[in-house]
Amino acid sequence: MAYSKIGIIGAMAEEIELLHKQVEVASEFTKAGITYYEGTFHGKTVIFCKSGVGKVNAAVCTQLLLDAGASCVLFTGVAGALDPSLNIGDIVVSTSCVQHDMDVTPLGFAKGVIPFHPNSDFQADSQLVQLAFEASERLFPGRSLKGKVLSGDQFIASRETVEMLHQTLGGACAEMEGAAVAQVCDMNNIPFVVIRSMSDKADGSAHVNFAEFTVEASTNSFRIIDEIVKHM
């Protein structure tokens, strides 16, 4: 598997600080308020950036990344667990991504369906999924899960919502950007995978543990990206 330029996106500063320290940056540019860094990482050309929080930031960031030549996208960060088998620090590798807050049910569309768009459940690239899963398992044996990533412009903190998103939409975890990245990649026919470290259980206790575990989870995300790029 060879890509001419590997695109890497993190939603928050904590997620890409370690990456920035490791990549031999050759150039950078800023557009739409987002700074993109291009350089060499494990002998491969990479371009990476911080998207900011939410689907609009993620979509704009991804399109500009692709316009700059990214031939695949690895999106890393933290998420709240929906699958009850997941614990804080566990890893979800996306099989697909759906916008859980896309809700046009009064007009007869199923929850999560984008009206009149050809697709609403965006499939991650199977080779990137396997590469990411194997990298995660090497680093964190028995703590990785392939599953559906749900995205919405809201922080999930209700046990009832967690149960609904897991049972109704089949989500493994919930966050605020992945499905936007996935849709932009799908529209451009670019392979992607989303890798999320669980920073909380999305059950109302997030105010207690989110800040504490974000740094740890972000470090885990970097380690997985490091391992993936080594084997690409």
Coordinates of C-alpha atoms in Angstrom, one line a residue:
M1 CA 0.0 0.0 0.0
A2 CA 1.7 3.2 -1.2
Y3 CA 0.3 6.7 -0.9
S4 CA 2.0 9.8 -2.4
K5 CA 1.1 12.0 0.5
I6 CA -0.5 10.8 3.8
G7 CA -3.0 13.3 5.3
I8 CA -3.3 13.3 9.0
I9 CA -5.9 15.3 11.0
G10 CA -6.4 15.9 14.7
A11 CA -9.3 17.8 16.1
M12 CA -7.4 19.3 19.1
A13 CA -3.9 20.6 19.8
E14 CA -3.2 17.7 22.2
E15 CA -3.7 15.2 19.4
I16 CA -1.0 16.6 17.1
E17 CA 1.6 18.1 19.4
L18 CA 3.6 14.8 19.5
L19 CA 3.3 14.5 15.7
H20 CA 4.6 18.0 15.2
K21 CA 7.6 17.2 17.3
Q22 CA 8.4 14.0 15.2
V23 CA 7.8 15.1 11.6
E24 CA 10.6 16.8 9.7
V25 CA 8.5 19.8 8.6
A26 CA 9.7 21.2 5.2
S27 CA 6.9 23.7 4.6
E28 CA 3.7 25.1 5.9
F29 CA 0.8 27.2 4.8
T30 CA -2.4 28.7 6.4
K31 CA -5.8 28.8 4.7
A32 CA -9.2 29.4 6.3
G33 CA -7.5 29.9 9.6
I34 CA -6.0 26.4 9.5
T35 CA -2.2 25.8 9.3
Y36 CA -1.0 22.8 7.3
Y37 CA 2.4 21.3 7.8
E38 CA 4.1 19.1 5.2
G39 CA 7.2 17.0 5.8
T40 CA 8.7 13.6 6.2
F41 CA 7.7 11.0 8.7
H42 CA 9.3 7.5 8.7
G43 CA 10.5 8.3 5.2
K44 CA 7.0 9.1 3.9
T45 CA 5.6 12.4 2.8
V46 CA 2.9 13.6 5.2
I47 CA 0.7 16.6 5.5
F48 CA -1.1 17.3 8.8
C49 CA -3.2 19.8 10.6
K50 CA -5.5 20.6 13.5
S51 CA -9.1 20.8 12.3
G52 CA -10.8 22.3 15.3
V53 CA -13.9 21.0 16.9
G54 CA -17.1 20.2 15.0
K55 CA -18.3 19.0 11.6
V56 CA -17.9 22.3 9.7
N57 CA -14.3 22.8 10.8
A58 CA -13.6 19.2 10.0
A59 CA -15.2 19.4 6.5
V60 CA -13.3 22.6 5.5
C61 CA -10.1 21.2 6.9
T62 CA -10.4 17.9 5.0
Q63 CA -11.2 19.5 1.7
L64 CA -8.2 21.9 1.9
L65 CA -6.1 18.9 2.9
L66 CA -7.2 17.0 -0.2
D67 CA -6.7 20.1 -2.4
A68 CA -3.1 20.1 -1.1
G69 CA -2.5 16.7 -2.4
A70 CA -3.4 14.2 0.4
S71 CA -4.0 10.8 -1.2
C72 CA -5.5 9.3 2.0
V73 CA -6.6 10.6 5.3
L74 CA -6.0 9.3 8.8
F75 CA -8.1 11.1 11.4
T76 CA -7.2 10.6 15.0
G77 CA -8.5 11.8 18.3
V78 CA -10.7 11.1 21.3
A79 CA -14.3 10.0 21.6
G80 CA -17.0 8.9 24.1
A81 CA -17.7 5.2 24.2
L82 CA -21.1 4.0 23.2
D83 CA -20.5 0.3 23.0
P84 CA -20.7 -1.0 26.7
S85 CA -17.7 -3.3 26.2
L86 CA -15.4 -0.3 25.7
N87 CA -13.5 1.3 28.6
I88 CA -11.5 4.5 28.9
G89 CA -8.3 4.2 26.9
D90 CA -9.7 1.6 24.4
I91 CA -9.5 2.2 20.7
V92 CA -12.2 2.3 18.0
V93 CA -11.1 1.9 14.4
S94 CA -13.9 3.1 12.1
T95 CA -15.6 0.7 9.8
S96 CA -17.9 3.5 8.7
C97 CA -19.1 6.9 9.9
V98 CA -22.6 8.4 10.2
Q99 CA -23.9 11.8 11.3
H100 CA -26.1 11.0 14.3
D101 CA -27.5 14.5 14.5
M102 CA -28.7 14.4 10.8
D103 CA -32.4 14.0 11.6
V104 CA -35.1 14.5 9.0
T105 CA -37.4 11.9 10.4
P106 CA -40.5 14.2 10.1
L107 CA -40.2 13.9 6.3
G108 CA -39.9 10.2 6.4
F109 CA -36.1 9.7 6.3
A110 CA -34.4 7.4 8.8
K111 CA -32.3 9.1 11.5
G112 CA -28.8 9.7 10.2
V113 CA -29.9 9.7 6.5
I114 CA -28.8 12.8 4.5
P115 CA -31.8 13.6 2.3
F116 CA -31.2 13.3 -1.5
H117 CA -27.5 12.4 -1.0
P118 CA -26.4 9.1 -2.5
N119 CA -24.9 7.9 0.7
S120 CA -25.1 8.5 4.4
D121 CA -23.1 5.7 6.0
F122 CA -19.5 6.4 4.8
Q123 CA -17.4 3.3 4.6
A124 CA -13.7 3.5 5.7
D125 CA -11.1 2.0 3.4
S126 CA -10.8 -1.7 4.3
Q127 CA -7.0 -1.8 3.9
L128 CA -6.5 1.3 6.1
V129 CA -9.0 -0.2 8.7
Q130 CA -6.9 -3.4 8.9
L131 CA -3.6 -1.5 9.1
A132 CA -5.0 0.7 11.9
F133 CA -6.5 -2.2 13.8
E134 CA -3.3 -4.2 13.6
A135 CA -1.2 -1.2 14.7
S136 CA -3.6 -0.7 17.6
E137 CA -3.5 -4.3 18.6
R138 CA 0.3 -4.4 18.6
L139 CA 0.4 -1.4 21.0
F140 CA -2.7 -2.2 23.1
P141 CA -3.5 -5.9 22.8
G142 CA -7.1 -6.8 23.4
R143 CA -8.2 -3.1 23.6
S144 CA -9.2 -2.4 20.0
L145 CA -12.6 -2.6 18.3
K146 CA -13.6 -2.1 14.7
G147 CA -16.9 -0.3 14.7
K148 CA -19.2 2.5 13.4
V149 CA -18.2 6.0 14.5
L150 CA -21.1 8.5 15.0
S151 CA -20.5 12.2 14.7
G152 CA -22.6 15.2 15.7
D153 CA -22.2 18.8 16.9
Q154 CA -23.0 17.9 20.5
F155 CA -21.2 16.5 23.4
I156 CA -23.0 13.3 24.5
A157 CA -23.4 13.1 28.2
S158 CA -26.7 11.2 28.7
R159 CA -27.0 7.4 29.4
E160 CA -30.3 7.4 27.5
T161 CA -28.7 9.0 24.5
V162 CA -25.8 6.6 24.6
E163 CA -28.1 3.6 24.7
M164 CA -30.2 5.0 21.8
L165 CA -27.1 5.8 19.6
H166 CA -25.7 2.3 20.2
Q167 CA -28.9 0.4 19.7
T168 CA -30.6 2.5 17.0
L169 CA -27.6 3.5 14.9
G170 CA -25.1 0.8 15.9
G171 CA -22.5 3.2 17.0
A172 CA -19.4 2.1 18.8
C173 CA -18.4 5.6 19.8
A174 CA -19.5 9.3 19.5
E175 CA -17.5 12.3 18.6
M176 CA -17.8 15.6 16.7
E177 CA -15.9 15.4 13.4
G178 CA -15.3 11.9 11.9
A179 CA -18.4 11.7 9.7
A180 CA -17.7 15.1 8.1
V181 CA -14.1 14.0 7.3
A182 CA -15.6 10.7 5.9
Q183 CA -18.2 12.4 3.7
V184 CA -15.6 14.8 2.2
C185 CA -13.3 11.9 1.5
D186 CA -16.1 9.9 0.0
M187 CA -17.2 12.8 -2.3
N188 CA -13.6 13.0 -3.5
N189 CA -13.0 9.2 -3.7
I190 CA -10.2 9.4 -1.2
P191 CA -9.6 6.5 1.2
F192 CA -9.8 7.3 4.9
V193 CA -9.9 5.8 8.4
V194 CA -10.9 7.3 11.7
I195 CA -9.1 6.2 14.9
R196 CA -10.5 7.2 18.2
S197 CA -9.2 6.7 21.8
M198 CA -12.0 6.5 24.4
S199 CA -11.6 9.5 26.8
D200 CA -14.9 9.0 28.5
K201 CA -18.0 6.8 28.6
A202 CA -20.3 9.5 27.2
D203 CA -22.6 8.9 30.2
G204 CA -22.6 12.1 32.2
S205 CA -19.3 11.5 34.0
A206 CA -17.3 13.2 31.2
H207 CA -16.9 16.4 33.2
V208 CA -15.0 14.3 35.7
N209 CA -12.7 12.3 33.4
F210 CA -12.6 14.1 30.0
A211 CA -9.8 16.5 30.9
E212 CA -7.9 13.8 32.9
F213 CA -7.9 11.2 30.1
T214 CA -7.7 13.4 27.0
V215 CA -3.9 13.7 27.2
E216 CA -3.5 10.0 27.7
A217 CA -5.9 9.2 24.9
S218 CA -4.3 11.7 22.6
T219 CA -0.9 10.1 23.3
N220 CA -2.3 6.7 22.4
S221 CA -3.7 8.2 19.1
F222 CA -0.3 9.5 18.2
R223 CA 1.3 6.1 18.9
I224 CA -1.1 4.4 16.6
I225 CA -0.5 7.0 13.8
D226 CA 3.2 6.5 14.3
E227 CA 2.8 2.7 14.0
I228 CA 0.5 2.9 10.9
V229 CA 2.8 5.3 9.0
K230 CA 5.8 3.0 9.7
H231 CA 3.9 0.1 8.0
M232 CA 2.5 2.0 5.1

